[in-house]
Coordinates of C-alpha atoms and ligand atoms in Angstrom, one line a residue:
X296 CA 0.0 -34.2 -17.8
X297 CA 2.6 -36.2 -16.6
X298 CA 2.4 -39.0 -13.9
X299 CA 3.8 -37.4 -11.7
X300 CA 1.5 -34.0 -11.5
X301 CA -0.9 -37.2 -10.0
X302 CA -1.3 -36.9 -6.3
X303 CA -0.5 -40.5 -6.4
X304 CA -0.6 -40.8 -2.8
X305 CA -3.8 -39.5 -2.4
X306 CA -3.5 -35.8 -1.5
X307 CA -3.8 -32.5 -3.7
X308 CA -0.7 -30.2 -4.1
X309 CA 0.0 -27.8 -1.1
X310 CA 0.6 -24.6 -1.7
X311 CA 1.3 -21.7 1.3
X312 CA 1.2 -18.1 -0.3
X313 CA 2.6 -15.8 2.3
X314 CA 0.5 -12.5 2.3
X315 CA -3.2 -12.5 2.0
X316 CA -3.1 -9.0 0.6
X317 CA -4.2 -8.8 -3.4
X318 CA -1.5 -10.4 -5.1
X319 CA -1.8 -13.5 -2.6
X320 CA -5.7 -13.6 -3.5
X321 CA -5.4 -13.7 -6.9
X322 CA -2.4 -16.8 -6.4
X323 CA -4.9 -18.8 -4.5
X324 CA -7.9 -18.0 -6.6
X325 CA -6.0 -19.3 -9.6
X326 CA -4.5 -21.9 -8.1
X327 CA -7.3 -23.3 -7.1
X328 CA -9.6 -22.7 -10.5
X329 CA -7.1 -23.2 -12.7
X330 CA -4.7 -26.0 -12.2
X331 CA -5.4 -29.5 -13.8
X332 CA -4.5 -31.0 -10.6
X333 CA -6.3 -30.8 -6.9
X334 CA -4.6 -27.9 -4.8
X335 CA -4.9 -26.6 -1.7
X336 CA -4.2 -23.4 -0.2
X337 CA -3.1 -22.0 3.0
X338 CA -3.2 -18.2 2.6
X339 CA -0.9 -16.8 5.5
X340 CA -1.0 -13.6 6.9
X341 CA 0.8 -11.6 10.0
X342 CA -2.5 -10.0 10.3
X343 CA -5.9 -11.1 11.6
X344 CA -7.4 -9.3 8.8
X345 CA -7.2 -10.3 4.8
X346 CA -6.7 -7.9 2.0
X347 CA -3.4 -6.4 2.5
X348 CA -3.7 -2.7 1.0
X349 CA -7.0 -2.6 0.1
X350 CA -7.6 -2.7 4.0
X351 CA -4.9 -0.4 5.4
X352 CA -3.8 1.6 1.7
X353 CA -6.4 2.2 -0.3
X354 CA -8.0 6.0 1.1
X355 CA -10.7 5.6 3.4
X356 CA -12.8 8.3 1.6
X357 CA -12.2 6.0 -1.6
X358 CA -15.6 3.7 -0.3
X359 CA -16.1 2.4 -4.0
X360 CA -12.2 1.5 -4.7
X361 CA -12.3 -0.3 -1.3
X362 CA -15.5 -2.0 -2.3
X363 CA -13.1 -4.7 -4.5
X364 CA -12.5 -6.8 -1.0
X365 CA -16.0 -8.0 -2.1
X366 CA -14.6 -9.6 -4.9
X367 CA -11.5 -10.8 -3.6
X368 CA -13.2 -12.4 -0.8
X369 CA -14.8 -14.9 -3.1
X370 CA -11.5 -16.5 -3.1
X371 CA -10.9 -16.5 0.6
X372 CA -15.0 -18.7 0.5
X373 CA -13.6 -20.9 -2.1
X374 CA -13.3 -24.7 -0.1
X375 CA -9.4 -25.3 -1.7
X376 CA -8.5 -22.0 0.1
X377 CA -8.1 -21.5 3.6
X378 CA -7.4 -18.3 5.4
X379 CA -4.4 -18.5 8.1
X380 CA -3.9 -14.8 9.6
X381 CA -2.3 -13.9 12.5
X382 CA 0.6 -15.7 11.4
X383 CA 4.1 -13.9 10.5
X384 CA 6.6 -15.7 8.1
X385 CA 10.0 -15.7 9.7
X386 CA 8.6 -14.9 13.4
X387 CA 6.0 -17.6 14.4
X388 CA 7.3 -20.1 12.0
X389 CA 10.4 -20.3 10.1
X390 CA 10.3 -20.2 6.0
X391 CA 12.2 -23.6 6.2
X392 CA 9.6 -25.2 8.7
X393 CA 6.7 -23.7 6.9
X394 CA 8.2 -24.9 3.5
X395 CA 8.8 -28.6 5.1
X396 CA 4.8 -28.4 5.5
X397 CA 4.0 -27.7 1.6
X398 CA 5.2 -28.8 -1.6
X399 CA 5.7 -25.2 -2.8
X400 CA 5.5 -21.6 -1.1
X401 CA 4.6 -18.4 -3.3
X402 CA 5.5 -15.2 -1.8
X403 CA 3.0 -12.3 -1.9
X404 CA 3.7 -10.2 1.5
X405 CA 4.1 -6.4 -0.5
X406 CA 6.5 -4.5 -0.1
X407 CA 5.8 -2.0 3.2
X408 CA 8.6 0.0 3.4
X409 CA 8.8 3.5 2.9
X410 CA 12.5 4.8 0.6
X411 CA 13.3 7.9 2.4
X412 CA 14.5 11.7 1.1
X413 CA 18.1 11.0 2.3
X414 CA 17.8 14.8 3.8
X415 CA 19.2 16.5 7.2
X416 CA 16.1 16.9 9.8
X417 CA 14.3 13.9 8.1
X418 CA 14.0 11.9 11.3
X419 CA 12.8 15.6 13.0
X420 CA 9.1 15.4 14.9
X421 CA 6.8 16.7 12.2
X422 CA 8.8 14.0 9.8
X423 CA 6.9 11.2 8.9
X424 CA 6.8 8.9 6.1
X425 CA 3.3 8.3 3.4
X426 CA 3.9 4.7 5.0
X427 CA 3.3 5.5 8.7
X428 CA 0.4 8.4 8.1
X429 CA -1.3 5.9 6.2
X430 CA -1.1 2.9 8.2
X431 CA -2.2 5.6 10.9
X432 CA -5.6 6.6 9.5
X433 CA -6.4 3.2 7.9
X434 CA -6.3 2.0 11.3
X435 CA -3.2 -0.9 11.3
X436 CA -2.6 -2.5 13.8
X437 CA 1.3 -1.6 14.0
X438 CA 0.7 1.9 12.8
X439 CA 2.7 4.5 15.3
X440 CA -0.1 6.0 16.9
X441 CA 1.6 8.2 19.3
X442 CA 4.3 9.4 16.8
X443 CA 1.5 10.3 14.0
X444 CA -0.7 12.2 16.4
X445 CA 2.1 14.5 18.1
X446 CA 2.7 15.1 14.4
X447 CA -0.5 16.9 13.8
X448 CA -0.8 18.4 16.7
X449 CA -1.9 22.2 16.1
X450 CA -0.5 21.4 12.5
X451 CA -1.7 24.9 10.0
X452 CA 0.5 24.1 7.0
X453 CA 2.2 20.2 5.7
X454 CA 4.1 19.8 3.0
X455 CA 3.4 16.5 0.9
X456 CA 7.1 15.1 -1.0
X457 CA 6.0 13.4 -4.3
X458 CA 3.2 13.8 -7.2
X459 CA 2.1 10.0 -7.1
X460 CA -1.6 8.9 -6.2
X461 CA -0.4 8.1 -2.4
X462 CA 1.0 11.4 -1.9
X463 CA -2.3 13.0 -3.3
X464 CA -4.3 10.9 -1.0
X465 CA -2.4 12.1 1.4
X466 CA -2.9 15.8 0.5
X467 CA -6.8 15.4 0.0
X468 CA -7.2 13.4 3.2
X469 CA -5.5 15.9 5.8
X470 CA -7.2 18.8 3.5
X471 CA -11.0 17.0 3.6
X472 CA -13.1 19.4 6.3
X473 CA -14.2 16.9 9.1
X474 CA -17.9 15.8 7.6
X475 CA -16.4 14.5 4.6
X476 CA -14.6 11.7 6.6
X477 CA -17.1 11.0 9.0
X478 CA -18.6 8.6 7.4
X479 CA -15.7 6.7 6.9
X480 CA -14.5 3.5 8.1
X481 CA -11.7 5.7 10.1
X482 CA -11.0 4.8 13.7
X483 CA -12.9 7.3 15.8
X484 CA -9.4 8.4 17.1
X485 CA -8.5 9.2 13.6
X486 CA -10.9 10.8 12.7
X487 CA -10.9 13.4 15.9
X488 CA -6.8 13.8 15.4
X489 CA -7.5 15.0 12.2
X490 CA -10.8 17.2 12.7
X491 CA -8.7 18.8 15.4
X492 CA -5.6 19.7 13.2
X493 CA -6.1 23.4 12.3
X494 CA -4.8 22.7 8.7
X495 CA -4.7 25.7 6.4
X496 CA -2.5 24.9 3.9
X497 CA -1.3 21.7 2.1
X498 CA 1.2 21.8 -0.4
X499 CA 2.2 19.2 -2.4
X500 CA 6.0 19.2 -3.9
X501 CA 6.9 17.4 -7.3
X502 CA 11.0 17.5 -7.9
X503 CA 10.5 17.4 -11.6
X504 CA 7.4 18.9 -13.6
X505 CA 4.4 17.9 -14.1
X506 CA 5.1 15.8 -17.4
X507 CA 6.8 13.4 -15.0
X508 CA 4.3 13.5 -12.5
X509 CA 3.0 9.8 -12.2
X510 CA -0.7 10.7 -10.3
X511 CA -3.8 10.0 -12.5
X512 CA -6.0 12.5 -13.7
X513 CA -8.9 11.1 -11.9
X514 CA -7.2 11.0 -8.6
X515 CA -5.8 14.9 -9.8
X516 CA -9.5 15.9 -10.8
X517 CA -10.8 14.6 -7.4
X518 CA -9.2 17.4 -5.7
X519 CA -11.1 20.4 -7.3
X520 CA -13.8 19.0 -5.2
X521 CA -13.7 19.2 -1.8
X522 CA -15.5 21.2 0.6
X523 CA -13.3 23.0 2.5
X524 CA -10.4 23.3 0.2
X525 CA -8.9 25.6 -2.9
X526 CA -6.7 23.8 -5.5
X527 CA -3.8 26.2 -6.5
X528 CA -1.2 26.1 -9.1
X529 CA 1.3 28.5 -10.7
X530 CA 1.1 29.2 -14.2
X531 CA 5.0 29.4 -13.9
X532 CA 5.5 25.8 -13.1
X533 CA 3.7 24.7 -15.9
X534 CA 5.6 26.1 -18.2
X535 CA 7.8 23.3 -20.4
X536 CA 10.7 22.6 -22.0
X537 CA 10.5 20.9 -25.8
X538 CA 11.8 17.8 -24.5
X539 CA 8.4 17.9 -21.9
X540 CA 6.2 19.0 -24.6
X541 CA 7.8 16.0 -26.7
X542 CA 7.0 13.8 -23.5
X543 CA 3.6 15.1 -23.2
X544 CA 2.8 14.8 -26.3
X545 CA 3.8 11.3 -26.3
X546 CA 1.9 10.2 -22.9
X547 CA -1.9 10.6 -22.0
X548 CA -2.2 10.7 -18.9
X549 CA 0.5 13.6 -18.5
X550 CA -1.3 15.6 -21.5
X551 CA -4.9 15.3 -19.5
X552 CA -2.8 15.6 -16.1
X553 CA -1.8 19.4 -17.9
X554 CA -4.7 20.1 -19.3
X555 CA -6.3 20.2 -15.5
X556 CA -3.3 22.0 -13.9
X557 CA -3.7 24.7 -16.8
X558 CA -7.4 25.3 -15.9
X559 CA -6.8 25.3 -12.2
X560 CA -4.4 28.7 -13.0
X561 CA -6.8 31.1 -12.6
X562 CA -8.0 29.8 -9.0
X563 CA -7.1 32.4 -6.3
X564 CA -7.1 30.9 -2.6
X565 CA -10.1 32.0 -0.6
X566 CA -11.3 33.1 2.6
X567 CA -11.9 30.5 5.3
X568 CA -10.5 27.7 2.8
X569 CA -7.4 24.9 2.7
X570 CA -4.9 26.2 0.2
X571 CA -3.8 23.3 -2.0
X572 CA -1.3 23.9 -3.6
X573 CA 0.5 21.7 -6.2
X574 CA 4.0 23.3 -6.7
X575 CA 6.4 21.6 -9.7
X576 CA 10.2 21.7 -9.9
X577 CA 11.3 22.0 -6.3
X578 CA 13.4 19.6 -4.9
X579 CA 13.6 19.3 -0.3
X580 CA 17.4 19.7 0.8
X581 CA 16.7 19.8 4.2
X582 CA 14.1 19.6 7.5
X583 CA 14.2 22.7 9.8
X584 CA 13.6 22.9 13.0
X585 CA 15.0 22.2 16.3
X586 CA 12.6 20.2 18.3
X587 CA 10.4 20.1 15.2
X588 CA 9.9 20.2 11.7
X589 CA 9.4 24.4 11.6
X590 CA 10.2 24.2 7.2
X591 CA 11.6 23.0 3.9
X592 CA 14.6 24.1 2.4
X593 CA 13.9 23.1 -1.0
X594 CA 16.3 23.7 -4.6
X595 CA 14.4 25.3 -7.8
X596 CA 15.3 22.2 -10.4
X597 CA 15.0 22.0 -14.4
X598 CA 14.5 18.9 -15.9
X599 CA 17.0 17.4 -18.3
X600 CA 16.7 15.7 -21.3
X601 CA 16.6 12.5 -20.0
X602 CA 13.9 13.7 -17.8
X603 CA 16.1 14.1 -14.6
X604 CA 15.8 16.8 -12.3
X605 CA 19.0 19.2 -12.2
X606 CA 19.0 21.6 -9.1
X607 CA 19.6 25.1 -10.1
X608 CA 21.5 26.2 -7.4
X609 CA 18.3 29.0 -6.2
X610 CA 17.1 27.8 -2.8
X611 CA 13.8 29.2 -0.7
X612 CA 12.5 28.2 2.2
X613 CA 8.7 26.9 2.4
X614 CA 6.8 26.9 6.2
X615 CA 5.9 23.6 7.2
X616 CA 4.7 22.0 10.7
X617 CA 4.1 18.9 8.8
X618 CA 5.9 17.1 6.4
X619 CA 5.1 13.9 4.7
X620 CA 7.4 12.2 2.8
X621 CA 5.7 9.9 -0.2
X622 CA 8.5 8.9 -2.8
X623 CA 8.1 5.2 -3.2
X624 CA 8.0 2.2 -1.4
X625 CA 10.1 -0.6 -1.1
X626 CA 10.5 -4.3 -0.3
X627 CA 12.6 -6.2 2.5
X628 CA 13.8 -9.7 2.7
X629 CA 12.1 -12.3 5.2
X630 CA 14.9 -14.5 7.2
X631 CA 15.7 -17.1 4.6
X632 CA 14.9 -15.2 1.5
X633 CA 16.9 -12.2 0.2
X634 CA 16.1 -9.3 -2.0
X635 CA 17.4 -7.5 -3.9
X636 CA 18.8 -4.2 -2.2
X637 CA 18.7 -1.5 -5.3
X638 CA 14.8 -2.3 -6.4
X639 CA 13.4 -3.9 -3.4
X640 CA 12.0 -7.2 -5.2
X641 CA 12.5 -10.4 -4.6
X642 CA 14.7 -11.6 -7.8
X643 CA 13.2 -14.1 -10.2
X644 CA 11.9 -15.3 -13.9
X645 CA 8.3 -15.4 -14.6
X646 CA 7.6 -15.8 -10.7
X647 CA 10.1 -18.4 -10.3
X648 CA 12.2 -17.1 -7.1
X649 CA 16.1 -17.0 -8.5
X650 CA 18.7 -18.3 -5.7
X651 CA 22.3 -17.1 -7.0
X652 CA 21.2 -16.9 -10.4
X653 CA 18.9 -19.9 -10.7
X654 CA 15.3 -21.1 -10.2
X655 CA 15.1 -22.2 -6.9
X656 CA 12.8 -25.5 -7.1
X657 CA 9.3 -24.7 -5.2
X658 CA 9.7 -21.1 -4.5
X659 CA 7.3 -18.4 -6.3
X660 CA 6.8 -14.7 -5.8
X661 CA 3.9 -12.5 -6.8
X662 CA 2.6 -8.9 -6.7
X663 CA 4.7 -5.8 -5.1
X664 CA 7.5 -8.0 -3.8
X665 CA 8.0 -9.5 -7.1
X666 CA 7.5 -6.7 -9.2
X667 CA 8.0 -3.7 -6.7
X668 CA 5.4 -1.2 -5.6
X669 CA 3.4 -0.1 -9.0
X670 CA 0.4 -1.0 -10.9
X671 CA -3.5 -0.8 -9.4
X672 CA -4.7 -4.0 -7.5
X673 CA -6.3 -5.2 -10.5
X674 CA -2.4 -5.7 -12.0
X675 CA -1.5 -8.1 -9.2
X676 CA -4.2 -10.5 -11.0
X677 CA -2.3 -10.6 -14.2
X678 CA 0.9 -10.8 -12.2
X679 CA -0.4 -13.8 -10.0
X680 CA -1.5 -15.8 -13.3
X681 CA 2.1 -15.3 -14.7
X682 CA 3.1 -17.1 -11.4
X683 CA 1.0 -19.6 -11.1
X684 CA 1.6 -20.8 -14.6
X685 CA 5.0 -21.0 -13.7
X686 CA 4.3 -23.0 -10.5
X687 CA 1.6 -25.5 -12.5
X688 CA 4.5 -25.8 -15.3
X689 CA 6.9 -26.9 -12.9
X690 CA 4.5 -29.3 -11.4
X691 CA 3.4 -30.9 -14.6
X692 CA 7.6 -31.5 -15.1
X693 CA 7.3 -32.9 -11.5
X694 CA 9.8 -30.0 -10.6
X695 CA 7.2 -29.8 -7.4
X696 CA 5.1 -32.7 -6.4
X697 CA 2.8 -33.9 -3.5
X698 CA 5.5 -35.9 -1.5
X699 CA 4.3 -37.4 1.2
X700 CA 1.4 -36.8 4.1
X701 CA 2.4 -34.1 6.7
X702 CA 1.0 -32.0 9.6
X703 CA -1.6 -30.1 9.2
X704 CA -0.1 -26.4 9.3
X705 CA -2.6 -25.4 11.5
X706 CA -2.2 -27.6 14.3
X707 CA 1.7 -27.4 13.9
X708 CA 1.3 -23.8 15.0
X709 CA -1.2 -23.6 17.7
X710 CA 1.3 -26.2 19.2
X711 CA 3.8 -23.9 19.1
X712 CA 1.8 -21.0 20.3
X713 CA 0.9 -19.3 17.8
X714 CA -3.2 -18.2 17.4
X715 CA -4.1 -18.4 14.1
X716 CA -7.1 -16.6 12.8
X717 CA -9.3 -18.6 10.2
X718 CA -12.1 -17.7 7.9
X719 CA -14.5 -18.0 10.4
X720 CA -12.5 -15.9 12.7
X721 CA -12.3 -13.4 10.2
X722 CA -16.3 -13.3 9.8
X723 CA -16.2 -12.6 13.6
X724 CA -13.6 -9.5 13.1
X725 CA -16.0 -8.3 10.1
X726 CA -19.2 -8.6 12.2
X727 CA -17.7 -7.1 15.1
X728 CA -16.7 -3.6 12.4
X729 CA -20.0 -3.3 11.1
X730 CA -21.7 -3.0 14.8
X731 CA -19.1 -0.5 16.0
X732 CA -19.9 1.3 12.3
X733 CA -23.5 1.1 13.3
X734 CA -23.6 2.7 16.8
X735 CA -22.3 5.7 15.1
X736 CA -24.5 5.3 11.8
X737 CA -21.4 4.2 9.7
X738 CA -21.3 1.5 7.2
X739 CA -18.2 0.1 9.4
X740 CA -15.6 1.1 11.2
X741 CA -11.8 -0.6 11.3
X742 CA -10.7 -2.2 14.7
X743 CA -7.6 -0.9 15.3
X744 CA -5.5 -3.1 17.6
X745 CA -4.5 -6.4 17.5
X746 CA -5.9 -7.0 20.7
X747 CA -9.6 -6.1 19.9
X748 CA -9.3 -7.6 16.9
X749 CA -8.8 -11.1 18.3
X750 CA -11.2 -9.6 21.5
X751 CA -13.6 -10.2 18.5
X752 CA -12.7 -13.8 17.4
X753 CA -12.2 -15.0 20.9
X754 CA -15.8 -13.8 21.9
X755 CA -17.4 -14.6 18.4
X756 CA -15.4 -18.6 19.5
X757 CA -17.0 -18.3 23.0
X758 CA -13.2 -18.6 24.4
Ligands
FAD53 C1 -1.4 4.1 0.2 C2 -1.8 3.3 -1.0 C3 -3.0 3.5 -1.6 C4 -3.3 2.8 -2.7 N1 -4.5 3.0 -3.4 C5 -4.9 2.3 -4.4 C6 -6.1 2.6 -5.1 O1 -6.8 3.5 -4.7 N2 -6.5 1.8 -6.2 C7 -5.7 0.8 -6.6 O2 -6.0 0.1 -7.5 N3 -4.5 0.5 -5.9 C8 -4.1 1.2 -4.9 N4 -2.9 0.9 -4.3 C9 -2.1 -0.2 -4.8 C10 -2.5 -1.6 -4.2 O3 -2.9 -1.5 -2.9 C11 -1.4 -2.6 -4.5 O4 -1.3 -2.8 -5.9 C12 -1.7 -4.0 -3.9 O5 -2.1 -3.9 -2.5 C13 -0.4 -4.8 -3.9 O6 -0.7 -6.1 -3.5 P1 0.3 -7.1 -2.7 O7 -0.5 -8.3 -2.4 O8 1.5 -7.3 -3.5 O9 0.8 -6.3 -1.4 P2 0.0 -5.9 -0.1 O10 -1.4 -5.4 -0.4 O11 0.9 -5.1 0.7 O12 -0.2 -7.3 0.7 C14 0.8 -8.0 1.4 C15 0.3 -8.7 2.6 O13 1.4 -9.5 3.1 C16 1.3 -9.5 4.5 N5 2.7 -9.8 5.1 C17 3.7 -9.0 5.1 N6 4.8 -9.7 5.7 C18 4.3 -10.9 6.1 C19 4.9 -12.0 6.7 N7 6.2 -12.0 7.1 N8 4.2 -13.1 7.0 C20 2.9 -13.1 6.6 N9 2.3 -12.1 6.0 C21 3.0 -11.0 5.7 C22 0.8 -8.1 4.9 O14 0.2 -8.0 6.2 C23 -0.2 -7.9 3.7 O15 -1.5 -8.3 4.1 C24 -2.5 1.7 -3.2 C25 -1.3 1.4 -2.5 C26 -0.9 2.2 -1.4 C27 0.4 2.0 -0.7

């Protein structure tokens, strides 16, 4: 360790990591148990609320998945790591202020946007994006509320775009009968929107077959189980090429992925039950409707060698009242920091943020923003520690370095307005879930606007 790596003047190495959602709670935590040197962190967040996804992604009806905040809020008890929601990047401070503050910034704030189909009648009521329904019924603060729930109004068939694990927890939540979600930590207003939406059918559209199909087979398996709805599939869109048998040969989870689909062949829909169907090798060319979304056009496709889809030129029409698109999600720059525009990801080497080509001294990036939207939250860790050795590198060359005593970040922005939400605050927020949960016999249930959600800190503060 060189010299220099020494908080000679006294102080430990400050470190803000923007985004307090996985990827910026596995930075701190291995900042802060890792590094040869004293470091603090302030975790940032635009939100009041910590956890990123696993708060307003991860399904609802997924309890056990959403269990992991447990563990990822031993970071946010650790003393080197402190908690700063309520706080956006690039809206209630600048990156250059905040980075005047710190001796290094690692960027961790996802990657929220939704890529859309490109498709006439996309922007159509009865359109909406994976993004929005699920912000919607995990209770975000800045989910459309009003959009959403004109969207489901009197909705009796939706069509779900894409075969990844989003768009089947998409599929399996608007198809779950009312009592399956009740116990939930939905919003009460979510959970009557969707108890009240006479859904009948759900159909869920891959453009390619089911070898490329990237949902798990747990996630696939999951939906053979639920109370109220059918799981259909046509033997017809199983059938494969030798290139997709090559493929599925090659590639587990598509093989055990088939193997389900195949046994789910014989099912025949039922009286008084969902229809879910899972329906390969149709790609959407267009919304219908006038005032709203009345169908898909889609194109019957064939998959190329390469694994492309080719349209075949056959078109039908599928009913829809609801249509939900789920094909990816993508990154955005904040003011100050570009990405880049094909993947969505904030360009750099081993962590280290790359301005025009070269490490830019300081400046780190982690989880979906640094290596787009893929991967289960346990990924981010590995991701993070690839960072943060990049970050403690550079400080051991005394590429970063305590320089100096400044503000404290937290007192800089309450002067300029801004209420920042601490640990404590946070505590207050989680108290306040668990006794709404309670008075209806739930576990918890999410606050939904920002405004209760500081309600809860300002009373919990006595303010
Ligand atoms: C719908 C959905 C369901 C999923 N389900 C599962 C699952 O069941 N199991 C699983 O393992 N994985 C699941 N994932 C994947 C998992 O959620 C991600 O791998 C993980 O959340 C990515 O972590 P991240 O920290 O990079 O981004 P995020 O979790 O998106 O966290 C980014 C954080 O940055 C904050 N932020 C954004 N902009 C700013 C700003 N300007 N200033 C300050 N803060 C900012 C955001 O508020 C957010 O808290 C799911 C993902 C989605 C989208």
């Amino acid at each position: 360790m060189s010299d220099e790596t020494d908080p000679g003047d006294g102080r430990p190495l400050r470190v803000a990591v923007i985004g307090a959602g996985p990827a910026g709670i596995y930075t701190a935590e291995a900042l802060t148990r890792r590094a040869p040197v004293p470091v603090t962190v302030d975790l940032l967040d635009r939100l009041p609320t910590p956890f990123g996804l696993v708060r307003h992604g991860i399904a609802p009806d997924h309890p056990k998945m959403r269990a992991i905040r447990d563990t990822l809020h031993r970071a946010l008890d650790d003393p080197g790591v402190r908690f700063v929601g309520n706080v956006e990047v690039g809206t209630d401070i600048t990156l250059d202020d905040l980075r005047a503050h710190v001796d290094a910034v690692v960027y961790t704030y996802g990657a929220a946007l939704d890529r859309p189909l490109s498709i006439d009648g996309e922007d159509l009521p009865g359109s909406l994006a994976a993004t929005d329904l699920v912000a919607w019924y995990c209770g975000h603060p800045d989910a459309d509320r009003a959009r959403v729930e004109a969207s489901l109004e009197g909705v009796r068939r939706a069509v779900v775009v894409g075969v990844g694990n989003v768009a089947l927890d998409v599929a399996r939540v608007l198809a779950r009968a009312p009592q399956e979600l009740e116990p939930t930590d939905m919003p009460q207003h979510v959970l009557d929107a969707l108890a009240a939406a006479p859904v009948e059918e759900v159909t869920v559209l891959g453009r390619r077959g089911p070898a490329q199909a990237s949902f798990t087979t747990m996630e696939l398996r999951e939906l053979d189980g639920l109370e109220q709805a059918t799981v259909l599939v046509d033997p017809a869109d199983l059938e494969l090429s030798p290139a997709a048998e090559e493929r599925i040969a090659g590639d587990r989870n598509a093989t055990r992925n088939l193997a389900v689909l195949r046994e789910w062949t014989g099912h025949r829909p039922e009286p008084d039950r969902v229809r879910l169907h899972l329906r390969f090798h149709r790609r959407p060319v267009r919304l219908l409707g006038a005032d709203r979304v009345t169908g898909v056009e889609v194109e019957r496709t064939t998959v190329d060698d390469e694994g492309r889809a080719v349209g075949t030129g056959e078109y039908e029409v599928l009913p829809a009242d609801l249509v939900v698109r789920s094909v990816g999600y993508r990154g955005q720059g904040l003011p100050g920091l570009p990405v880049d525009q094909r993947s969505g990801t904030v360009p750099n080497e081993d962590g280290r943020v790359l301005r025009d080509g070269a490490p830019s001294a300081g400046e780190y990036v982690a989880g979906w923003i640094k290596r787009g939207p893929t991967g289960v939250v346990g990924t981010n860790k590995h991701d993070a520690r690839e960072t943060v050795a990049s970050l403690l590198a550079d400080a051991e060359a005394g590429v970063i370095r305590p320089s100096g005593d400044r503000d404290d970040l937290v007192q800089t922005l309450r002067a300029r307005g801004a209420e920042p939400v601490l640990l404590e605050d946070w505590r207050a927020i989680d108290a306040a879930e668990v006794a709404l949960g309670a008075t209806r016999g739930r576990a918890r249930t999410t606050l939904h606007e920002r405004e209760s959600l500081l309600s809860a800190v300002r009373a919990a503060a006595g303010r």
